[in-house]
XYZ file of C-alpha atoms in Angstrom:
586
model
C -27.457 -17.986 20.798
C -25.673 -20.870 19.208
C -22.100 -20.687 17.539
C -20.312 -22.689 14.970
C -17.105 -22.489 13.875
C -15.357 -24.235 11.453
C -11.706 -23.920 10.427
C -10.867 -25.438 7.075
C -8.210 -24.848 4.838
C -6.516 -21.592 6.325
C -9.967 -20.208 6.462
C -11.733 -19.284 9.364
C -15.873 -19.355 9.100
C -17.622 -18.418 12.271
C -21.271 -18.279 11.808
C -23.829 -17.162 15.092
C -27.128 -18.198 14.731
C -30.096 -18.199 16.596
C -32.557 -21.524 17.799
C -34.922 -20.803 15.352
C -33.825 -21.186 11.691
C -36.360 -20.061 9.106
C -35.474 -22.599 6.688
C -33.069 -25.645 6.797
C -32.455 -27.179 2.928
C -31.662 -30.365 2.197
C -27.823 -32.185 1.717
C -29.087 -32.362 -1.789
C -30.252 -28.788 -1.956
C -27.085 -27.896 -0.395
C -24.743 -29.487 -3.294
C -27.351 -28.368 -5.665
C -26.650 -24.608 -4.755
C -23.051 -25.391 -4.470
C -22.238 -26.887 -7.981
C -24.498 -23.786 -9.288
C -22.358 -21.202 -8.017
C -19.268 -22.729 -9.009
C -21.058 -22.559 -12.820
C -21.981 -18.876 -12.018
C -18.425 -17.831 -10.883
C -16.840 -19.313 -13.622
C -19.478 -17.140 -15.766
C -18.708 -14.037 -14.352
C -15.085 -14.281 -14.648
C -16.201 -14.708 -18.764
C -18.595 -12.029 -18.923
C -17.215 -8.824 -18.162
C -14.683 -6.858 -21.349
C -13.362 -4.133 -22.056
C -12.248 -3.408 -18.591
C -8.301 -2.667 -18.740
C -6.576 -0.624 -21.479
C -3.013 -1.378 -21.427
C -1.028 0.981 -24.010
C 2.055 0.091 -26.282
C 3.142 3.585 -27.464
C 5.010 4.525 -30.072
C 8.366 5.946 -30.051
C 7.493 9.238 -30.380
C 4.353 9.061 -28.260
C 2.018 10.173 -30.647
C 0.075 6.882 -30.907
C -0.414 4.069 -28.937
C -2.629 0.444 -29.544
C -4.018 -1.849 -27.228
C -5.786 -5.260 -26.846
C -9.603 -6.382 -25.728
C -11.090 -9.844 -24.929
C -14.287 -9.177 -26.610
C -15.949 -12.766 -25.605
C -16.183 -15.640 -23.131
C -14.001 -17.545 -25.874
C -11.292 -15.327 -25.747
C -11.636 -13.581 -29.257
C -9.569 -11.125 -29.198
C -9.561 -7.349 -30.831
C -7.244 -4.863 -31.656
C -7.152 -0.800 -31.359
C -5.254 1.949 -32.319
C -5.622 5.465 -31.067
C -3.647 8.287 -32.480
C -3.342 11.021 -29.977
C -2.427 13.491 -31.503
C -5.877 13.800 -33.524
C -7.761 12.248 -30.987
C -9.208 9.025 -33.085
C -9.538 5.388 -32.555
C -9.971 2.506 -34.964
C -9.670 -1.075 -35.033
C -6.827 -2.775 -36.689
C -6.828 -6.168 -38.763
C -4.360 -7.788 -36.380
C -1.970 -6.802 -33.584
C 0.995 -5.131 -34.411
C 4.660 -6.529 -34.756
C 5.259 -3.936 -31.600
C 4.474 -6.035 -28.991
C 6.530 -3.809 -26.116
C 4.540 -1.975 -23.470
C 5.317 1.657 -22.994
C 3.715 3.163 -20.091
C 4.756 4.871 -16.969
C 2.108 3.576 -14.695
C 0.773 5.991 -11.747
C 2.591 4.236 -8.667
C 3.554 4.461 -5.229
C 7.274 6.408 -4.501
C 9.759 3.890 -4.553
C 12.763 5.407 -2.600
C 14.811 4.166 -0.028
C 15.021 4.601 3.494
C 17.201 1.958 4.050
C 19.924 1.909 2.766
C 21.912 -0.899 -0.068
C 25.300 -0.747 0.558
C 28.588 -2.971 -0.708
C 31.497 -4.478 1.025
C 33.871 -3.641 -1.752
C 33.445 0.006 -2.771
C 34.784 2.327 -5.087
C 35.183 5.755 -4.166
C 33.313 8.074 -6.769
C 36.759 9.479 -7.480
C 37.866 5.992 -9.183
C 40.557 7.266 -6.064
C 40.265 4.315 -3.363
C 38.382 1.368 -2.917
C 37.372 -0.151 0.795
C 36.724 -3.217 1.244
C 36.044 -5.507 4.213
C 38.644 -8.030 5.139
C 38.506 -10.866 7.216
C 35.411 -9.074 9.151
C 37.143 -5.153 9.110
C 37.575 -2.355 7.241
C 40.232 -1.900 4.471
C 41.046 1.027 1.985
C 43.791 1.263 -0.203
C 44.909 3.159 -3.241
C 43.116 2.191 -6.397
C 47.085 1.766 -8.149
C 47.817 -0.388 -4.700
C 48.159 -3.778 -4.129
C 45.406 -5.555 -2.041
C 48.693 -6.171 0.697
C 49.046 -2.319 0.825
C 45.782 -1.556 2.549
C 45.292 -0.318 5.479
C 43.189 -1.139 8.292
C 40.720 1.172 9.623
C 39.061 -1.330 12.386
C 40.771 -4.712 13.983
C 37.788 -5.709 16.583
C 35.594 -7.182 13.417
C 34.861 -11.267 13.567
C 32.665 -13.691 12.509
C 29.815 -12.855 14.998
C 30.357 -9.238 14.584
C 31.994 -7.424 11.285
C 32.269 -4.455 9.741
C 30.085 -3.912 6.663
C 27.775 -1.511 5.127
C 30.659 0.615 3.066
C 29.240 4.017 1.549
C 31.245 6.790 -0.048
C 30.791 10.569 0.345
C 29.911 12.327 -2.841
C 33.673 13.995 -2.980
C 35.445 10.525 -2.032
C 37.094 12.041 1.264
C 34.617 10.182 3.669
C 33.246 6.421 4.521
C 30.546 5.502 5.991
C 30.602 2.133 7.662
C 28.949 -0.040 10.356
C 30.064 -2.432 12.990
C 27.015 -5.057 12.692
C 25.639 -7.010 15.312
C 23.654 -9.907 13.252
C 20.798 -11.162 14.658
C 19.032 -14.633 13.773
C 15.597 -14.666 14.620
C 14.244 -17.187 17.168
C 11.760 -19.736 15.533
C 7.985 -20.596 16.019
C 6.801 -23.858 15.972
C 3.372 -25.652 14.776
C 2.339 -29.105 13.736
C 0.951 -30.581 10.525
C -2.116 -32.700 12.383
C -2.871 -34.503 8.660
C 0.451 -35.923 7.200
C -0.140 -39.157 4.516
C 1.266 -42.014 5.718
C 0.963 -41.260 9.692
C -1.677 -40.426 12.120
C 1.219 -38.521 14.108
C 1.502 -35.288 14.074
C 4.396 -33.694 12.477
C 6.609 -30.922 14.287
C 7.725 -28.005 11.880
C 9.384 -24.967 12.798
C 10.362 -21.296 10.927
C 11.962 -18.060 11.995
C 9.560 -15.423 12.769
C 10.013 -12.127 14.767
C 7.852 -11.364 17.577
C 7.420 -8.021 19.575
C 10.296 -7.284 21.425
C 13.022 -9.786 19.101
C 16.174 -7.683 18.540
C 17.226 -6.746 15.545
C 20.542 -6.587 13.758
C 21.719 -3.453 14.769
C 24.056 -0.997 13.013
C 27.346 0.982 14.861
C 27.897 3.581 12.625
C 31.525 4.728 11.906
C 33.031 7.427 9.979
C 36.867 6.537 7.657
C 38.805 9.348 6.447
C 41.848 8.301 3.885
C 43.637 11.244 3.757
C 44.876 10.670 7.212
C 44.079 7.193 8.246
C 41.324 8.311 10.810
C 38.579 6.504 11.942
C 35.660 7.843 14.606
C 32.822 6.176 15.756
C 29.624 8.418 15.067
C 27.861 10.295 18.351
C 24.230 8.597 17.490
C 23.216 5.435 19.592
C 23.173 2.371 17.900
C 20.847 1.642 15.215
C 18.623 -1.345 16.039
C 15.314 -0.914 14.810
C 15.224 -1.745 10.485
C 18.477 -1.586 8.059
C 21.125 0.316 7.979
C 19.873 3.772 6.884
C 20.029 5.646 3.548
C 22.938 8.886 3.615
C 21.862 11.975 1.977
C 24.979 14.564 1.464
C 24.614 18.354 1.441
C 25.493 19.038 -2.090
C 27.427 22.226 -1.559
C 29.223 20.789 1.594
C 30.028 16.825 1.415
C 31.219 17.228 5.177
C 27.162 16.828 6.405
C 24.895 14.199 5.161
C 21.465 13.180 7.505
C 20.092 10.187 8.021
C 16.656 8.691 9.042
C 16.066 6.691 12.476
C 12.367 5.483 13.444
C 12.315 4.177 17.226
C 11.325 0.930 18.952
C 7.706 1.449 18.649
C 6.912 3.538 15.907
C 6.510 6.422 18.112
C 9.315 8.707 17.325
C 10.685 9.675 13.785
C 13.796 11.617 13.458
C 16.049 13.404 10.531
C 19.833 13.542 12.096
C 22.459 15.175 11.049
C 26.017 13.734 10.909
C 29.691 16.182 10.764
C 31.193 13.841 9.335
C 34.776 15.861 10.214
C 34.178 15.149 13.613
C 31.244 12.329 14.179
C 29.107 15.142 15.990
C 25.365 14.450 15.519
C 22.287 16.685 15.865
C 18.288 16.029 15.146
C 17.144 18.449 12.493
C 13.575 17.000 12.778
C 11.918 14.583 15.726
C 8.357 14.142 15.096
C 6.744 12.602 17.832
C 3.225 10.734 18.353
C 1.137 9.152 22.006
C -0.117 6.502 19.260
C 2.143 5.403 16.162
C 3.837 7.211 12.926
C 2.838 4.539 10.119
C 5.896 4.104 9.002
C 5.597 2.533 5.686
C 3.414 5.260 4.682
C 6.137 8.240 5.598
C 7.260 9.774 2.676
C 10.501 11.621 2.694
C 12.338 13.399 -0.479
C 15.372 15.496 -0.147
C 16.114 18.194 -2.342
C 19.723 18.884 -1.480
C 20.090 21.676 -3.828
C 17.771 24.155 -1.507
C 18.659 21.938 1.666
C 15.403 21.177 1.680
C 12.884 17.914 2.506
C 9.915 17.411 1.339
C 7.938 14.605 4.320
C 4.361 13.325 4.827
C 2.703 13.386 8.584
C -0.256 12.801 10.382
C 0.709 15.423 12.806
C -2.538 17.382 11.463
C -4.631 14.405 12.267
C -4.951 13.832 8.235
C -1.834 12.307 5.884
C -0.753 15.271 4.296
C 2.622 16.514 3.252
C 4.639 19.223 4.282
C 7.987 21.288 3.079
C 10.354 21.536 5.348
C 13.888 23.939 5.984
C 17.073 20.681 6.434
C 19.184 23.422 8.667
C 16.410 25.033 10.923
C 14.276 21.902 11.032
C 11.653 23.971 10.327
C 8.431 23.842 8.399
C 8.508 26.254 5.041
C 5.519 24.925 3.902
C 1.661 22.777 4.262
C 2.052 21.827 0.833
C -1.320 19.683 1.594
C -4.478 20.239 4.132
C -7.643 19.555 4.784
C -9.430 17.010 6.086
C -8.417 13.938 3.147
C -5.452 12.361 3.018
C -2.470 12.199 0.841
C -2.447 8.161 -0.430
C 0.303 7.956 -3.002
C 3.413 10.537 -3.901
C 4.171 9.397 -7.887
C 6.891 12.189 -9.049
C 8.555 15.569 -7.485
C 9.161 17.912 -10.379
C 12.454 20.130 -8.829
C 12.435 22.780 -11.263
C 8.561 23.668 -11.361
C 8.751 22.705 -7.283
C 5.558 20.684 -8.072
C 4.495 17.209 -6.614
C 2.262 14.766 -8.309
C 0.502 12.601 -5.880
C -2.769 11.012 -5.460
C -5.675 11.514 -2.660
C -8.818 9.989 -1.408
C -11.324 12.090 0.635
C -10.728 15.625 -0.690
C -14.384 15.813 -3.038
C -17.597 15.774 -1.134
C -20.436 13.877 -1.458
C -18.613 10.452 -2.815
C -17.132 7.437 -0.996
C -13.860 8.899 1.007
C -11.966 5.972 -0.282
C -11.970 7.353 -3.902
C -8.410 8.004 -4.962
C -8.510 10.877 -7.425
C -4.463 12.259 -9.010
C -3.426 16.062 -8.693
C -0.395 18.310 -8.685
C 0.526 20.978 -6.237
C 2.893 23.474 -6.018
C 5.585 23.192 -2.886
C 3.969 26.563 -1.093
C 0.392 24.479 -0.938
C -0.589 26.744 -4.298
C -1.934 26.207 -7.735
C -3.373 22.458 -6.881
C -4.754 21.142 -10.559
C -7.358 17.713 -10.220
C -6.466 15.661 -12.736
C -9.465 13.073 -12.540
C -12.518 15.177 -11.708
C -15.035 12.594 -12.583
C -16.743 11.398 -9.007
C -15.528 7.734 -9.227
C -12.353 5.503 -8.169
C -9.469 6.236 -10.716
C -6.333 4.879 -12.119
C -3.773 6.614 -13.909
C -1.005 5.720 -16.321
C 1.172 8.056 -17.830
C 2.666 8.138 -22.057
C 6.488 7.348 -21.903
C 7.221 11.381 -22.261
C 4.471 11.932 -19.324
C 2.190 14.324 -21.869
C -0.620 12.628 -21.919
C -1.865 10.115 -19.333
C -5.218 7.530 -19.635
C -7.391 7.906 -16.401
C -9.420 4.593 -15.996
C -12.000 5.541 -13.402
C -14.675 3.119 -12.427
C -16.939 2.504 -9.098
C -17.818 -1.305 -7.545
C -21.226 -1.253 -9.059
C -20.423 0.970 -12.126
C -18.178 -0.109 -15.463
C -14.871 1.154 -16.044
C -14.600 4.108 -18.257
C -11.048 4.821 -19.911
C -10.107 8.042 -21.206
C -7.436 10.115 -22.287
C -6.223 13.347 -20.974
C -3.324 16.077 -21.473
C -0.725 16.322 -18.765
C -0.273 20.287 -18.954
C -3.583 21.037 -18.311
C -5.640 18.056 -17.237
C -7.723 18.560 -20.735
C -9.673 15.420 -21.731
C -8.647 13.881 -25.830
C -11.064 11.488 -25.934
C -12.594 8.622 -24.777
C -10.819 5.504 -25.460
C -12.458 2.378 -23.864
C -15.848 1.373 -21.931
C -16.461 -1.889 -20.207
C -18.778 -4.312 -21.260
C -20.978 -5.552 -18.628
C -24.051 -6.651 -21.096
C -23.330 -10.486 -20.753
C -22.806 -10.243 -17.286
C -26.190 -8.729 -16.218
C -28.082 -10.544 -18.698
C -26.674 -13.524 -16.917
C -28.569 -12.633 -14.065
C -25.754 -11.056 -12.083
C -26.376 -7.811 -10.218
C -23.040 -5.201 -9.046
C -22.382 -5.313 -5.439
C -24.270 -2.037 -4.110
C -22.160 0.268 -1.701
C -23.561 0.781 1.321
C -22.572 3.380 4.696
C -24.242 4.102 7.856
C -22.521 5.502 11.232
C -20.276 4.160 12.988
C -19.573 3.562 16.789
C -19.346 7.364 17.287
C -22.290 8.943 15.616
C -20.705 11.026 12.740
C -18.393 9.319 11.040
C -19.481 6.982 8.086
C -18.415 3.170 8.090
C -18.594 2.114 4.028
C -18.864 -1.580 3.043
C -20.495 -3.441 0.121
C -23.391 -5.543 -0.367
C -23.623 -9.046 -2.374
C -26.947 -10.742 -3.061
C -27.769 -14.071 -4.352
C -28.264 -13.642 -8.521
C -32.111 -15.883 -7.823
C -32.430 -13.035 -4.678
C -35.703 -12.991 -3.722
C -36.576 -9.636 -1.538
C -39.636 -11.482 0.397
C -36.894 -13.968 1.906
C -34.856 -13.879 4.564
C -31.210 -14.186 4.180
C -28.374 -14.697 6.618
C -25.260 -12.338 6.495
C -21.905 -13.467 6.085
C -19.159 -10.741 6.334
C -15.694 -11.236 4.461
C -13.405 -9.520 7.562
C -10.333 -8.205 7.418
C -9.443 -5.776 9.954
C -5.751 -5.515 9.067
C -4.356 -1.929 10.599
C -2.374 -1.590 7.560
C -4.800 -0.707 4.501
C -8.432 -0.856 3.567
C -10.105 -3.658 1.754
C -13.465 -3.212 0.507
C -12.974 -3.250 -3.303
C -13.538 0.365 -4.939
C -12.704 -0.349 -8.698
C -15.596 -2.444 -11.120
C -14.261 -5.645 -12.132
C -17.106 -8.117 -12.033
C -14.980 -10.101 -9.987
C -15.290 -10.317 -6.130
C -13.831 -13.384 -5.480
C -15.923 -16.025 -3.263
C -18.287 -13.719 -2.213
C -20.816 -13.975 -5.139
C -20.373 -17.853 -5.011
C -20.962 -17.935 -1.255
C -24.237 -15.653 -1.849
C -25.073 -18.371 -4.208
C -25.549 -20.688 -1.664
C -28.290 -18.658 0.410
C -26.518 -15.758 1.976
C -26.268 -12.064 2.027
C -22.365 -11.512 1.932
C -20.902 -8.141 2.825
C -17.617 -6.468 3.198
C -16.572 -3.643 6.046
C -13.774 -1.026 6.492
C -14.475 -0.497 10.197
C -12.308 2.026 12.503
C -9.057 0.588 12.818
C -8.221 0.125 9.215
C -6.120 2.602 7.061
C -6.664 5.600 4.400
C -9.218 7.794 6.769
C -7.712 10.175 9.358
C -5.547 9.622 12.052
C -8.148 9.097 14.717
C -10.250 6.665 12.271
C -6.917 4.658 12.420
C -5.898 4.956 16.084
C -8.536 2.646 17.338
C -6.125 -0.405 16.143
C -3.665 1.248 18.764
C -2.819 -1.659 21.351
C -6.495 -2.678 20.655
C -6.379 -5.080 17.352
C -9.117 -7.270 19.337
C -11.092 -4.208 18.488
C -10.621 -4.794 15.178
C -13.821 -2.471 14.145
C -16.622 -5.094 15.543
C -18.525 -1.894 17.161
C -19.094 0.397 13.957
C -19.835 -3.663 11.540
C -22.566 -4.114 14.399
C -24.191 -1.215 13.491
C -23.263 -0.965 9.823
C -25.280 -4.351 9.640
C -28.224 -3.716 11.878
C -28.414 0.224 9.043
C -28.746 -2.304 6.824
C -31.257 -4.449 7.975
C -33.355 -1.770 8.759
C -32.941 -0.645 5.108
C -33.587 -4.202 4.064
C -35.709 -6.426 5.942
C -34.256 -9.351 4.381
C -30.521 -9.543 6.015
C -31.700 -11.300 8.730
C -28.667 -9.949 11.652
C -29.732 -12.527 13.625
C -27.819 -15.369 12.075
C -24.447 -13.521 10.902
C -21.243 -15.851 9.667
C -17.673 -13.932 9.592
C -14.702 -15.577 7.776
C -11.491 -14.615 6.502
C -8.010 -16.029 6.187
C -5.090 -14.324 8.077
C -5.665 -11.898 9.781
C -9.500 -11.960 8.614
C -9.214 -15.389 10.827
C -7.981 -14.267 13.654
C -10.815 -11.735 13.303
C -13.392 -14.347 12.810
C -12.322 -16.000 16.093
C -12.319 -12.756 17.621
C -15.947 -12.549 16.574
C -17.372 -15.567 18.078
C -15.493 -14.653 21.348
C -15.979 -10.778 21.654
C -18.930 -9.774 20.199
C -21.107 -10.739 22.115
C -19.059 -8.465 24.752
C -19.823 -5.632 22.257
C -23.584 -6.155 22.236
C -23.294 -5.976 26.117
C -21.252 -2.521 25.898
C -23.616 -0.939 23.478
């Protein structure tokens, strides 16, 4: 077995071939195919319409228009679809409106940590506390500045007081004694400066495993009497400073949110604020990690209540849970799917909108279809039952919505629905792939076989040459990424798959993998990255390649090329020097 690899440009190409190659073209033949499937990709990125509706509604929502490229030149066309009746038409030229009203499906954007001020206002228009010469200051709003008073007096330069938050009723501050931290710096050298043949030493901060963080001293500030106590919780030294959520009936209790060292342990605390006294209303615990950035949380302080995702279930799903017993109310979710994306909580009709990938049968698991659920796991509504990947965007007054669904290898089909019931108006928009195949181009074709375990299915896509000729034999090249923090093989239709079709061009099969490791299956599927991103799925794109030669005698597995930039080179260079270890194992 003979490997090359070649590192050029932030991208890492590993290719393993064997002694005997079937065919070897020609430097000329070689440029040839190059300048080709340059031509070709700048083709396809001209050939493909229709593919995006993007809405400018009225002001009373009854009508919105939108905008197509209808033509490699650009020409453009214009179309206006009144919803109320459910008709389209096209318009001699775009309206004066040019503003975009849409409320666009999209992942909850709420805090955890926190964005506080050093010169607050109490929500009382009572006091303000600011932060002097590195302490804490609060004075009477009808004060002079030289008439505050000092809360803290062990504040300086290297470590201040900061973070200022009121309580709801203006009789408490929150505050932290911060202990900055400036992260240490990595170093590399730019080998191929102009004008020297020396290498050039740069350096930038970067964290590593096991860096400290700033941390966070919380402290409590009472004006009516002057009193200050430090808050029974451990210092905070793992993210920000957190967010403060206040019992609305009694502004002496807020919680906050703390994730450990490790990503291990998540817990909901509990703060008296009339005496600092602390207790953990929820500590959810895991032997693996708790993906944080994926951990929704919303608190409905009216019923003391949370609403929180987990994987404790071994899926993503999200559950309702009791703020004074810690206790669950509620699976609002379940099943084996996962909850991706949490777009609205409706408090009054205690419904959540959210979106999901794995709940239908029969279609790839990576689908992302919409829904709405009641909090007590009842009265679940689909909003996009049409077996494909889908995108939603709701009308300003969220009573209609447009559901763009599409798959890799079919065109996008955009349609409009009703909110209350999920009812479908209309179509609005098809894509317009005629130019594109009669170029030549064929859609990538999904593909899945089993992985490393037996059962579960490993899904990918395949790219071929547009001259493919079935009675060759083509080498594989996979575009890696093994990332923990997402999946990657493309799901919605857009014509576009960046290099891969022009490296096909050039003689090659070129595929794509989400192998075990990677994000958006179950917990297990995902715990194989644990303390093992070498890993980084190599077993289950073995055998996803070798189903696939078998299917098709033409990927010739034999000679198989990975690149990728980032972490897709660092998996690259973990192919040349593990897989082979692999092969051995199986």
């Amino acid at each position: 077995m003979k490997k090359l690899l070649l590192v050029q440009g932030g991208l890492l190409f590993a290719l393993l071939t064997g002694y005997a190659q079937p065919y070897q073209p020609s430097r000329a033949e070689i440029l040839e195919r190059y300048k080709r499937a340059k031509l070709l990709d700048s083709l396809a990125t001209r050939s493909i319409f229709k593919t995006t509706v993007r809405p400018h509604w009225s002001e009373d929502n009854g009508s919105f228009w939108y905008r197509n490229i209808i033509d490699k030149d650009s020409a453009k066309e214009y179309i206006y679809v009144d919803v109320v009746h459910g008709t389209r038409k096209k318009l001699d030229a775009e309206p004066a409106d040019t503003t975009t009203r849409h409320t666009a499906f999209s992942r909850w954007t709420g805090r955890r940590w926190g964005s506080f001020a050093n010169d607050s206002l109490s929500p009382d228009k009572q006091w303000v506390a600011v932060i002097r010469d590195n302490n804490v200051y609060i004075r009477g709003v009808g004060d002079d500045a030289s008439a505050a008073v000092a809360y803290t007096s062990d504040g300086n330069a290297d470590k201040p007081y900061g973070q200022l938050a009121w309580s709801p009723d203006s009789k408490y501050v929150v505050g932290y004694h911060v202990n900055p931290v400036k992260d240490s710096a990595v170093y590399y050298v730019l080998s191929s400066v102009q004008g020297t043949t020396r290498g050039v030493l740069k350096k930038r901060p970067y964290k590593q495993p096991g860096d400290p963080f700033t941390s966070y001293e919380m402290f409590l500030f009472r004006p009516s009497d002057k009193r200050t106590t430090k808050v029974n919780t451990p210092v905070l030294d793992f993210f920000g400073a957190p967010e403060l959520h206040w019992k609305m009936r009694e502004n002496r209790y807020f919680t906050f949110e703390r994730v450990e060292r490790g990503h291990q342990r998540f817990r909901v605390i509990e703060v008296d604020a009339s005496n600092g006294e602390t207790r953990t209303v929820i500590d959810e615990k895991t032997n693996t990690f708790i993906y944080e950035s994926r951990l929704f949380t919303y608190y409905l302080p009216e019923t003391n209540e949370m609403l929180m995702t987990s994987e404790k279930g071994g899926w993503q799903h999200l559950y309702l849970m009791d703020l004074q017993t810690g206790g669950q109310k509620a699976e609002v979710t379940k099943g084996e799917w996962i909850v991706r994306n949490i777009d609205s909580i409706d408090t009054k009709k205690r419904e959540v909108w959210f979106s999901a990938s794995g709940m239908n049968p029969d279609e790839d698991p990576y689908y992302t279809h919409y829904y709405r659920i009641g909090f007590d796991g009842g009265h679940l509504v689909s909003l996009t039952p049409a077996k494909a990947n889908h995108i939603v965007s709701y009308s300003p007054d969220r009573k209609y919505y447009l559901d763009a669904y599409s798959e890799i290898n079919v065109p996008t089909v955009t349609e409009l629905h009703r909110t209350s019931d999920g009812k479908k108006v209309m179509e609005v928009e098809r894509a317009d792939a005629s130019a594109y195949l009669a170029a030549g181009f064929k859609f990538p074709e999904p593909f899945h076989a089993k992985g490393r375990d037996g059962v579960t299915e490993i899904w990918g896509i395949i790219v071929r040459p547009v001259d493919f000729d079935p009675t060759r034999k083509y080498p594989v090249i996979e575009n890696i990424y093994a990332g923990p923090q997402d999946a990657f093989v493309p799901k919605d239709f857009t014509g576009r798959y960046g290099e891969m079709q022009s490296i096909a061009q050039m003689g090659f099969i070129v595929v794509q993998i989400d192998g075990m490791g990677t994000a958006n299956r179950s917990k297990a599927f995902h715990d194989v990255c644990w303390h093992n991103l070498a890993d980084a799925g190599f077993p289950d794109r073995i055998l996803w390649m070798k189903a696939m030669a078998a299917k098709y005698p033409y990927a010739d597995v034999g000679r198989v090329g990975l690149y990728g930039t980032s972490a897709g080179g660092q998996n690259s260079l973990g192919g040349l020097l593990f897989t082979a270890i692999f092969t051995r194992r199986r």
